[in-house]
Amino acid sequence: MLLNYTIHYDIAAVILLSILGVLYFSKRNIPSYGSKIFTCLIVITGVSAVCECVLNVEFQFLPVSSLIITLTGILYFCISNFLPFAAAAYCFVLSDSEPLGLKSKRRIALLILLSLLPYAAGMFWGVWNAVSPGKQRIDYSAAVTVYLLFVSLLYLTAGAVFLVKKYRRLPVHYFGTAFFFIVVVAAGAVVRLFFPFLLISNFCAAVSMYFLYMYIHKPDNFIDSLTGLFNTTAFASLIDEKFVRKDPFYVIGFVLEDLNFLNNTFGIRSIDELLKIIAVFFTETAERFKKTACSDVYTIATDEFCIVVKTQDMTVVQSMVDCIREKFESVWDFQNTTVTLFSRICVIRCPSDAESAADILDLLTAVGEQQYYRAGRVLFADSLDTTRNRLSRQLDRTIKTSIQNDLISVWYQPIYSISKRRVIGAEALIRMKDENGNFISPEDFIPIAEKNGTILRIGEFVLERVCSMLSDLNLGWYGIEKIDINLSMIQCMQKTLAEQIISITDIYRVPRRILDFEITETAAAYLPKMLQENMERLNSAGAECSLDDYGSGYSNMNYLIELPFNMIKIDKGIVWSADKKLRSRTALAHTITMIKSLGMQVLAEGVETKEQMQWLASLDCDYLQGYYFSKSLPQKDFLAFLAREMQRNGTAEVLPLAGELGDANAGELGDTIEDLEELEEAEPVGEL
């Protein structure tokens, strides 16, 4: 009996799934719920594709009423229609860290019952074994087909809803890949409905599962390449599942000491071999106690390991710790030599001592960072201080979502020109609030933003906000001649920095002569070549560059000479020291003279009093900045400040020089600032 079904896609699906199975099962996989359901998806799709191929062959040689065809058909229908349910379960496990509630369980049970109805009907009425008279093919009821497709789409829609509702908990590539999987499986089912002879649904599922493998379930993503143990990613995934199930367990953490010293002494390759030996020892120890407690071993960092012990019996944990301490108190043999290793040991009882994998990692970090935790001594989690690590992690999450959650803004601290005797611009400063509206000091969030990479987006945000403001203003009416913008060291490392700045200023049609980009001494010292190329391109485009906080670190004459700076900003610490010490003032005077002789302008930061303004003007500074003129202000208040000063004093002269400042006028600018006193008191200390 010749049938017209196209099985080429099923054959391709079988081949693709065979390759996927070899890749996936040939390596160690983490025993997570997501991995287990992914394994089910591979098996279900593979069996479904094989059944379709077998049925097509059986139809060639056996009568339609054959028992073999009937049994194969039942297996096929059961397996193939279980795929959408497994896909929905996969999305739920991937996207939700909370256990199912009673309401959700009832809904899932209802969907399962709905999908079983056609099978019950088939047993009693044979609705899916009818042969169309006069046709050389087998049909199952169109009503049943539509019904099963409807139920399948319900499952897949439920999976998509799980993903969308919880997308914030997922990495972008996890969400994108899983959503792609759901869409492709659904598309395959719909195509099968309209083109029943085109057996493409299993092929669609196989292709989408290959992407799941590559981006989510590739075993190499969860295995440490050096030790062969599960890595931090696997640890976070498996441990958080344990917390969801509320399983009691212990974590024994080990932090090796003096690893850098050993690397320098024996070489990195030799220490790599030693770390492999240590990993084998931990694995063998876990195996030795397998009868009393099942354990998994993880590599958390190069010098950090941990054993997760699935038991409530503290005596088992203590025996394991004693066994490991005994080994560390002896010598380790490797490469025809011996070495003594010291390890800090920490015992964490879960869930009483920690509520997530991140809490456990914080505890292990605290053990490694605090010098007063002695090697060899067994520490217990309740004796550790993890406050700083927890706050740092919370701040990291806040920074990563700061722009889309409107938590950051640009403030402006006025800059006063001595020659023009008025405020002629400002330094743009980044300000950030937490979710509760409290300011976060730049000294706290800038290092974290540089570490997690968001500083690049924040720097771009600041430039765009400044350019947006300038493009909307009558600069002459406000008297704005320059706006200083800080560049972080990470920004200075980008080869495309100058091109990006030029592109943004072109979009907003801002004259680049107004912009002055401030560069730290650290960037100037460590990135001279790349920095010089970017600075030269910016200078050619009309922008200026300044060296920020000169004198705050190890000041080097070389980059003053070699790099094309237009202005040097004297650090406020130098100004304050010169205000109190004659020697410091003499040194500052000579520094300013030297800078001026090199053809660069000078700005002094930290000006807080009338007297400081007077003697800095006498030292031939070009610009002054500090609380004497104003603290940093939000854009609206900064523009109002400029407008009031220009209105009251005219556009030519805003502030008299120090020698011309009488007692009656000395508080004029201060009175203006007092109008903003309440706002300024809320301002955090620190600058970007």
XYZ file of C-alpha atoms in Angstrom:
688
model
C 0.000 0.000 0.000
C 1.768 3.142 -1.222
C 1.485 6.264 0.978
C 2.320 9.837 0.138
C 3.769 10.963 3.485
C 7.066 12.852 3.246
C 9.419 11.352 5.834
C 12.600 13.125 4.757
C 12.264 15.607 7.642
C 11.780 12.749 10.109
C 14.928 11.066 8.832
C 16.797 14.372 9.205
C 15.372 14.729 12.729
C 16.582 11.250 13.692
C 20.085 12.022 12.377
C 20.198 15.413 14.118
C 18.929 13.976 17.407
C 21.455 11.121 17.208
C 24.289 13.637 16.865
C 22.787 15.737 19.660
C 22.492 12.672 21.878
C 26.137 11.743 21.356
C 27.261 15.299 22.147
C 25.033 15.582 25.192
C 25.272 12.154 26.807
C 28.983 11.591 26.165
C 29.810 14.119 28.887
C 28.780 14.601 32.474
C 25.547 16.575 32.857
C 24.259 18.392 35.899
C 21.310 16.592 37.557
C 19.062 19.673 37.503
C 15.338 19.634 36.715
C 15.974 21.552 33.505
C 18.559 19.027 32.332
C 16.301 16.096 33.158
C 13.398 17.546 31.170
C 15.763 18.400 28.306
C 16.778 14.732 28.276
C 13.081 13.789 28.098
C 12.594 16.182 25.181
C 15.415 14.505 23.232
C 14.000 11.037 23.890
C 10.376 12.013 23.144
C 11.234 13.738 19.873
C 13.526 10.913 18.803
C 10.924 8.210 19.530
C 8.225 10.260 17.779
C 10.357 10.661 14.639
C 11.271 6.962 14.602
C 7.605 5.973 15.039
C 6.581 8.112 12.072
C 9.262 6.477 9.919
C 8.300 2.967 11.111
C 4.596 3.601 10.520
C 5.328 4.724 6.977
C 7.253 1.479 6.329
C 4.571 -0.650 7.985
C 1.897 0.887 5.775
C 3.839 -0.325 2.725
C 3.738 -3.989 3.703
C 1.007 -4.531 6.317
C -2.756 -4.123 6.256
C -4.042 -1.035 8.003
C -5.961 -3.158 10.519
C -2.743 -4.892 11.624
C -2.162 -5.046 15.379
C 1.444 -3.914 14.879
C 0.311 -0.744 13.122
C -2.288 -0.144 15.832
C 0.259 -0.503 18.655
C 2.840 1.617 16.846
C 0.188 4.252 16.183
C -0.877 4.365 19.827
C 2.774 4.717 20.922
C 3.280 7.449 18.335
C 0.229 9.446 19.369
C 1.029 9.170 23.072
C 4.644 10.189 22.601
C 4.181 12.964 20.035
C 1.373 14.635 21.950
C 3.403 14.505 25.160
C 6.036 16.788 23.564
C 4.097 20.076 24.088
C 3.495 19.166 27.735
C 7.211 18.474 28.241
C 8.049 21.771 26.479
C 5.743 23.696 28.822
C 7.225 21.920 31.860
C 10.702 22.792 30.625
C 9.817 26.493 30.368
C 8.318 26.450 33.849
C 11.385 24.833 35.416
C 13.707 27.152 33.520
C 11.871 30.356 34.436
C 10.462 29.798 37.916
C 12.386 29.355 41.147
C 9.252 28.839 43.260
C 7.400 25.549 43.751
C 3.977 25.099 42.132
C 0.996 26.291 44.106
C -2.248 24.360 44.402
C -3.964 26.562 41.797
C -1.188 25.964 39.238
C -1.246 22.223 39.902
C -4.997 22.123 39.243
C -4.585 23.941 35.935
C -1.860 21.545 34.803
C -3.975 18.550 35.831
C -6.883 19.945 33.785
C -4.651 20.287 30.712
C -3.454 16.701 31.110
C -7.039 15.432 31.337
C -7.998 17.411 28.231
C -5.140 15.866 26.267
C -6.158 12.334 27.365
C -9.765 12.597 26.171
C -9.019 11.684 22.519
C -7.198 8.552 23.614
C -10.167 7.461 25.704
C -12.441 8.163 22.743
C -10.144 6.169 20.474
C -10.345 3.115 22.698
C -14.145 3.046 22.704
C -15.081 4.458 19.291
C -11.970 3.999 17.133
C -12.057 7.568 15.921
C -8.389 7.643 14.974
C -8.052 4.430 13.017
C -10.458 5.079 10.154
C -9.328 4.352 6.597
C -10.674 6.689 3.948
C -12.563 4.622 1.328
C -10.830 4.480 -2.020
C -7.710 6.298 -0.783
C -4.230 4.895 -0.383
C -3.550 6.462 3.001
C -4.673 6.259 6.618
C -6.565 9.161 8.205
C -7.373 9.888 11.768
C -10.362 12.044 12.602
C -9.914 15.682 11.619
C -11.804 16.665 14.762
C -9.329 14.770 16.918
C -6.430 16.363 15.057
C -7.763 19.874 15.624
C -8.529 19.055 19.234
C -5.025 17.738 19.904
C -3.494 20.759 18.192
C -5.614 23.017 20.403
C -4.413 21.255 23.557
C -0.806 21.342 22.312
C -1.030 25.076 21.701
C -2.465 25.514 25.198
C 0.605 23.792 26.629
C 2.990 25.821 24.485
C 1.179 29.062 25.297
C 1.440 28.248 29.001
C 5.179 27.723 28.552
C 5.539 31.046 26.733
C 3.568 32.812 29.481
C 5.898 31.314 32.126
C 8.889 32.676 30.234
C 7.469 36.162 29.678
C 6.311 36.558 33.277
C 9.693 35.547 34.690
C 12.009 36.905 31.999
C 13.768 39.218 34.452
C 15.080 36.183 36.322
C 16.644 34.708 33.197
C 19.797 35.646 31.311
C 18.929 37.169 27.946
C 20.245 34.195 25.968
C 18.262 31.771 28.153
C 15.016 33.641 27.543
C 15.650 34.110 23.819
C 16.607 30.489 23.191
C 13.730 29.014 25.201
C 11.198 31.335 23.556
C 12.602 30.398 20.138
C 12.140 26.737 21.089
C 8.464 27.255 21.985
C 7.721 29.247 18.827
C 9.387 26.722 16.505
C 7.635 23.726 18.111
C 4.284 25.540 17.836
C 4.981 26.449 14.201
C 5.753 22.806 13.398
C 2.443 21.698 14.913
C 0.464 24.293 12.924
C 2.206 23.379 9.653
C 1.390 19.707 10.292
C -2.300 20.584 10.659
C -2.548 22.289 7.263
C -0.116 19.965 5.479
C -0.717 16.523 7.055
C 1.579 14.739 4.581
C 4.530 16.992 5.541
C 6.018 15.337 8.633
C 7.982 18.371 9.806
C 7.003 18.831 13.470
C 9.738 16.536 14.864
C 12.361 18.188 12.674
C 11.329 21.632 14.009
C 11.602 20.351 17.576
C 15.007 18.778 16.882
C 16.451 21.962 15.372
C 15.203 24.122 18.252
C 16.554 21.615 20.802
C 19.968 21.877 19.191
C 19.889 25.585 20.038
C 18.831 24.729 23.599
C 21.867 22.470 23.789
C 24.284 25.068 22.433
C 23.145 28.010 24.564
C 21.775 26.427 27.750
C 22.603 22.736 28.211
C 26.050 22.312 26.735
C 27.904 20.239 29.377
C 31.084 22.297 28.940
C 29.195 25.291 30.371
C 28.893 23.510 33.716
C 32.256 21.744 33.988
C 35.513 23.340 35.100
C 37.943 22.705 32.261
C 40.925 22.224 34.572
C 39.620 20.019 37.391
C 36.699 18.343 35.633
C 34.418 19.211 38.570
C 31.131 21.080 38.370
C 31.757 24.853 38.218
C 30.071 27.888 39.784
C 27.301 27.955 37.164
C 26.347 24.378 37.976
C 26.610 25.132 41.697
C 24.198 28.078 41.464
C 21.690 26.078 39.415
C 21.665 22.950 41.573
C 21.855 24.665 44.950
C 18.973 27.039 44.216
C 16.870 23.999 43.292
C 17.668 22.508 46.691
C 16.526 25.701 48.387
C 13.256 25.615 46.397
C 12.635 22.035 47.554
C 13.692 23.074 51.080
C 16.050 20.125 51.306
C 18.421 20.318 54.312
C 22.092 19.986 53.401
C 25.577 21.107 54.369
C 28.215 22.886 52.317
C 31.877 22.435 53.240
C 33.956 25.201 51.663
C 37.737 25.177 51.171
C 39.831 28.251 50.344
C 43.479 27.503 49.499
C 46.082 29.958 50.740
C 49.265 31.238 49.066
C 48.283 29.994 45.613
C 49.889 33.028 43.953
C 53.129 32.311 45.794
C 53.048 28.693 44.623
C 52.346 29.823 41.038
C 55.409 32.066 41.130
C 57.535 29.313 42.698
C 56.556 26.252 40.643
C 54.886 27.798 37.601
C 51.263 27.867 36.523
C 51.376 24.506 34.702
C 52.754 22.710 37.744
C 50.124 24.206 40.038
C 47.440 23.233 37.530
C 48.563 19.631 37.979
C 48.423 20.088 41.751
C 44.867 21.451 41.527
C 43.865 18.372 39.527
C 45.303 16.168 42.294
C 43.346 18.142 44.904
C 40.161 17.773 42.852
C 40.662 14.009 42.642
C 41.184 13.875 46.416
C 37.939 15.765 47.095
C 36.057 13.489 44.682
C 37.456 10.341 46.303
C 36.567 11.680 49.752
C 32.995 12.296 48.631
C 32.835 8.753 47.215
C 34.182 7.315 50.470
C 31.261 8.795 52.402
C 28.673 7.985 49.715
C 27.008 5.279 51.819
C 26.226 7.719 54.637
C 25.787 10.923 52.626
C 25.545 11.617 48.909
C 27.897 14.472 47.985
C 28.825 16.611 44.982
C 32.144 18.447 44.568
C 32.452 21.868 42.907
C 35.240 24.187 41.790
C 34.103 27.680 42.774
C 37.278 29.545 41.834
C 40.899 28.678 41.163
C 41.574 28.536 44.902
C 38.075 27.633 46.127
C 36.349 24.249 46.303
C 33.244 23.066 48.065
C 31.477 19.800 48.836
C 27.700 19.737 49.074
C 26.684 17.028 51.541
C 23.068 15.828 51.383
C 22.545 14.953 55.033
C 21.230 16.344 58.294
C 23.732 14.397 60.356
C 26.463 16.716 61.602
C 28.634 13.762 62.678
C 28.960 12.709 59.020
C 30.001 16.229 58.061
C 32.486 16.368 60.930
C 34.022 13.042 59.868
C 34.429 14.319 56.324
C 36.023 17.571 57.556
C 38.435 15.639 59.820
C 39.475 13.421 56.917
C 40.200 16.447 54.708
C 42.012 18.370 57.491
C 44.256 15.381 58.050
C 45.287 15.440 54.408
C 45.994 19.171 54.407
C 48.120 18.815 57.517
C 50.416 16.461 55.575
C 52.340 17.095 52.356
C 51.113 16.778 48.757
C 53.244 14.837 46.289
C 53.370 15.983 42.680
C 55.996 16.097 39.931
C 58.733 14.500 42.068
C 58.398 17.096 44.785
C 56.307 17.786 47.876
C 54.454 20.879 48.966
C 52.508 21.873 52.052
C 49.119 23.455 51.432
C 47.053 25.508 53.834
C 43.303 25.707 53.538
C 40.602 27.678 55.330
C 37.581 25.464 55.969
C 34.021 26.697 56.380
C 30.906 24.665 57.248
C 27.564 26.114 56.126
C 24.295 24.570 57.276
C 21.460 25.147 54.830
C 18.854 26.527 54.815
C 19.447 27.986 58.282
C 22.786 29.727 57.450
C 22.007 30.697 53.838
C 18.925 31.202 51.680
C 20.430 31.012 48.190
C 23.529 29.980 46.267
C 24.588 33.628 46.223
C 24.555 33.697 50.048
C 26.840 30.656 50.136
C 29.246 32.254 47.652
C 29.270 35.403 49.808
C 30.267 33.316 52.817
C 33.099 31.636 50.901
C 34.288 35.024 49.628
C 34.322 36.354 53.187
C 36.427 33.379 54.282
C 38.956 34.084 51.516
C 39.138 37.864 51.957
C 39.331 38.210 55.733
C 42.905 37.703 56.873
C 41.977 36.926 60.481
C 40.354 33.638 59.493
C 43.267 31.244 60.126
C 44.094 28.329 57.853
C 43.302 24.910 59.296
C 40.635 26.225 61.623
C 37.071 25.092 60.899
C 34.764 28.087 60.643
C 31.001 28.024 60.923
C 28.815 30.293 58.837
C 27.226 32.121 61.755
C 30.651 33.516 62.728
C 31.300 35.150 59.318
C 30.607 38.759 58.292
C 29.191 38.927 54.760
C 27.514 42.329 54.966
C 29.882 44.040 52.550
C 29.669 41.253 49.964
C 25.873 41.189 50.146
C 25.609 44.959 49.731
C 28.040 44.821 46.809
C 25.943 42.153 45.106
C 22.734 44.141 45.643
C 24.413 47.232 44.230
C 25.596 45.242 41.223
C 21.990 44.292 40.417
C 20.833 47.889 40.872
C 23.509 49.243 38.528
C 22.703 46.743 35.772
C 19.086 47.979 35.636
C 19.728 51.617 36.582
C 19.152 53.185 33.162
C 15.922 51.406 32.245
C 14.586 51.931 35.784
C 15.424 55.664 35.642
C 17.679 55.475 38.697
C 20.509 57.614 37.323
C 20.635 61.271 36.324
C 23.183 63.927 35.401
C 23.945 66.784 37.785
C 26.146 69.812 37.126
C 28.720 71.552 39.323
C 29.430 75.110 38.094
C 32.900 76.155 36.893
C 34.007 79.748 37.456
C 36.321 81.581 35.028
C 38.708 84.009 36.696
C 39.401 85.967 33.514
C 35.704 86.413 32.684
C 34.688 86.720 36.332
C 31.644 84.530 35.963
C 30.441 80.945 35.817
C 31.014 79.745 32.264
C 30.002 76.093 32.468
C 30.008 73.028 34.676
C 31.284 69.528 35.218
C 28.691 66.845 34.424
C 28.441 64.351 37.284
C 26.550 61.085 37.429
C 24.142 60.546 40.312
C 22.403 57.286 41.172
C 19.598 56.336 43.533
C 18.585 52.921 44.819
C 15.074 51.485 44.505
C 14.056 53.358 47.665
C 15.134 56.737 46.298
C 18.296 57.039 48.423
C 21.464 58.396 46.822
C 24.340 55.969 46.269
C 27.802 57.442 46.468
C 29.764 57.350 43.177
C 32.682 56.017 45.208
C 30.549 52.908 45.817
C 28.897 52.316 42.448
C 31.579 53.434 39.975
C 34.067 50.599 40.804
C 31.277 48.020 40.542
C 30.024 49.520 37.257
C 33.565 49.289 35.880
C 33.796 45.676 37.009
C 30.475 44.521 35.492
C 30.885 46.562 32.298
C 27.864 48.849 32.699
C 30.180 51.866 32.980
C 30.297 51.979 29.163
C 26.534 52.364 28.892
C 26.504 54.842 31.792
C 29.220 56.935 30.129
C 27.238 56.959 26.891
C 24.116 57.940 28.851
C 25.900 60.935 30.431
C 27.190 62.183 27.084
C 23.766 61.851 25.475
C 22.068 63.722 28.339
C 24.596 66.548 28.174
C 24.298 66.834 24.407
C 20.511 66.727 24.624
C 20.537 69.621 27.091
C 22.993 71.706 25.066
C 21.079 71.184 21.827
C 17.934 72.668 23.400
C 19.564 75.779 24.911
C 20.536 79.253 23.817
C 24.094 78.838 25.065
C 24.906 82.535 24.841
C 21.928 83.518 26.966
C 22.977 81.113 29.709
C 26.659 81.971 29.301
C 27.695 78.329 28.801
C 31.133 77.993 27.208
C 32.304 74.572 28.428
C 30.922 71.377 29.936
C 33.378 68.881 31.411
C 32.542 65.175 31.044
C 34.386 62.424 32.893
C 35.745 59.393 31.039
C 36.343 56.215 33.038
C 39.409 54.055 32.533
C 37.227 51.379 30.900
C 35.963 53.928 28.364
C 39.519 55.008 27.621
C 40.359 51.392 26.789
C 37.892 51.396 23.878
C 39.473 51.903 20.452
C 36.236 53.399 19.149
C 35.878 55.955 21.963
C 36.550 59.022 19.802
C 34.293 57.818 16.977
C 31.460 57.154 19.410
C 31.758 60.638 20.940
C 31.895 62.301 17.532
C 28.857 60.314 16.377
C 26.737 61.326 19.373
C 27.675 65.006 19.117
C 26.826 64.936 15.416
C 23.396 63.461 16.143
C 22.581 66.257 18.594
C 24.404 68.918 16.523
C 26.391 70.102 19.519
C 29.526 72.212 18.867
C 32.363 70.046 20.160
C 34.413 73.074 21.261
C 32.085 73.249 24.293
C 32.980 69.737 25.468
C 35.996 68.986 27.636
C 36.639 65.311 28.414
C 38.299 64.598 31.764
C 40.749 61.683 31.962
C 42.116 60.214 35.194
C 45.793 59.898 36.023
C 45.420 56.102 36.109
C 44.189 55.956 32.512
C 46.946 58.336 31.435
C 49.599 56.208 33.134
C 48.479 52.752 31.949
C 46.956 53.438 28.528
C 49.226 56.096 26.993
C 49.268 54.833 23.396
C 45.555 54.114 22.953
C 44.656 57.209 24.953
C 46.873 59.409 22.809
C 45.186 58.169 19.629
C 41.720 58.875 21.013
C 42.748 62.290 22.366
C 44.264 63.332 19.044
C 41.097 62.336 17.195
C 38.978 64.302 19.685
C 41.234 67.350 19.420
C 41.054 67.174 15.635
C 37.253 67.117 15.907
C 37.280 70.274 18.048
C 36.839 68.810 21.551
C 39.291 69.308 24.432
C 40.784 66.919 26.974
C 41.751 67.542 30.593
C 43.744 65.585 33.155
C 41.498 65.090 36.176
C 42.516 65.097 39.865
C 46.177 65.909 39.194
C 48.208 65.187 42.312
C 45.791 62.636 43.782
C 47.955 59.685 42.750
C 51.442 59.076 41.447
C 51.800 62.122 39.200
C 54.096 61.577 36.262
C 55.612 64.392 34.220
C 55.850 62.158 31.173
C 52.139 62.093 30.348
C 51.910 65.867 30.903
C 54.485 66.235 28.149
C 53.462 63.440 25.788
C 49.658 63.533 25.904
C 47.774 66.450 24.281
C 45.948 67.803 27.341
C 44.375 71.249 27.117
C 43.821 71.668 30.841
C 45.003 70.201 34.142
C 42.590 69.945 37.072
C 44.372 70.249 40.430
C 42.962 67.774 42.960
C 41.038 69.284 45.864
C 43.333 67.532 48.352
C 46.269 69.588 47.072
C 44.200 72.789 47.322
C 43.125 72.059 50.882
C 46.680 71.189 51.906
C 47.970 74.440 50.352
C 45.357 76.353 52.321
C 46.920 75.131 55.589
C 50.615 74.658 54.842
C 53.032 77.184 53.357
C 55.204 74.437 51.854
C 52.183 72.958 50.075
C 51.190 76.396 48.751
C 54.708 76.941 47.436
C 54.669 73.556 45.719
C 51.255 74.311 44.226
C 52.426 77.698 42.945
C 55.381 76.114 41.151
C 53.147 73.329 39.787
C 50.746 75.873 38.303
C 53.642 77.846 36.809
C 55.052 74.671 35.266
C 51.682 73.658 33.778
C 51.117 77.125 32.345
C 54.570 77.140 30.807
C 53.641 73.911 28.969
C 50.777 75.770 27.318
C 47.952 74.230 29.354
C 45.255 75.863 31.448
C 44.712 75.151 35.150
C 41.516 74.471 37.087
C 41.608 74.196 40.880
C 39.030 71.953 42.536
C 37.667 72.073 46.057
C 37.337 75.879 46.452
C 35.202 76.394 49.538
C 36.085 79.808 50.925
C 36.605 83.394 49.809
C 40.249 83.267 50.905
C 40.941 80.176 48.799
C 39.428 81.905 45.802
C 41.622 84.972 46.353
C 45.006 83.250 46.585
C 44.226 80.767 43.790
C 43.404 83.744 41.554
C 46.713 85.305 42.558
C 48.501 82.062 41.528
C 47.182 82.575 37.977
C 44.635 79.742 37.899
C 42.276 79.916 34.932
C 39.230 78.243 36.425
C 37.873 77.426 39.886
C 35.373 74.847 41.043
C 33.973 74.036 44.457
C 31.262 74.521 47.043
C 32.061 78.221 47.343
C 30.359 78.674 43.981
C 27.880 75.806 44.188
C 27.485 72.146 44.917
C 26.371 69.972 42.019
C 22.797 70.620 40.911
C 20.168 68.776 38.852
C 19.814 70.111 35.309
C 16.694 72.185 36.020
C 18.221 73.855 39.085
C 21.562 74.357 37.348
C 19.899 76.245 34.493
C 17.833 78.266 36.976
C 21.061 79.088 38.832
C 22.700 80.341 35.627
C 19.623 82.316 34.625
C 19.403 84.100 37.987
C 23.087 84.984 37.984
C 22.984 86.267 34.390
C 19.838 88.256 35.065
C 21.090 89.807 38.268
C 24.613 90.647 37.145
C 24.333 90.947 33.372
C 26.075 88.811 30.800
C 29.491 90.462 31.003
C 30.509 90.300 34.642
C 28.938 87.898 37.105
C 31.449 87.668 39.950
C 34.090 90.248 40.893
C 37.649 89.107 41.476
C 38.730 88.372 45.004
C 40.435 91.744 45.515
C 37.315 93.597 44.398
C 34.905 91.575 46.544
C 33.510 93.714 49.361
C 31.737 92.472 52.445
C 28.367 93.522 51.098
C 28.785 91.412 47.970
C 30.704 88.504 49.476
C 27.562 86.569 50.294
C 25.686 87.262 47.072
C 26.571 83.975 45.431
C 26.150 82.180 48.722
C 22.635 83.610 49.057
C 21.814 82.177 45.643
C 23.075 78.791 46.677
C 21.132 78.879 49.930
C 17.936 78.777 47.872
C 18.949 75.223 46.976
C 20.194 74.260 50.432
C 17.653 71.511 51.065
C 18.432 69.880 47.737
C 22.189 70.038 48.286
C 22.035 68.396 51.709
C 20.736 65.254 50.012
C 23.658 65.140 47.582
C 26.067 62.226 48.051
C 29.786 62.710 48.448
C 31.980 61.688 45.534
C 32.226 62.382 41.837
C 32.461 60.632 38.518
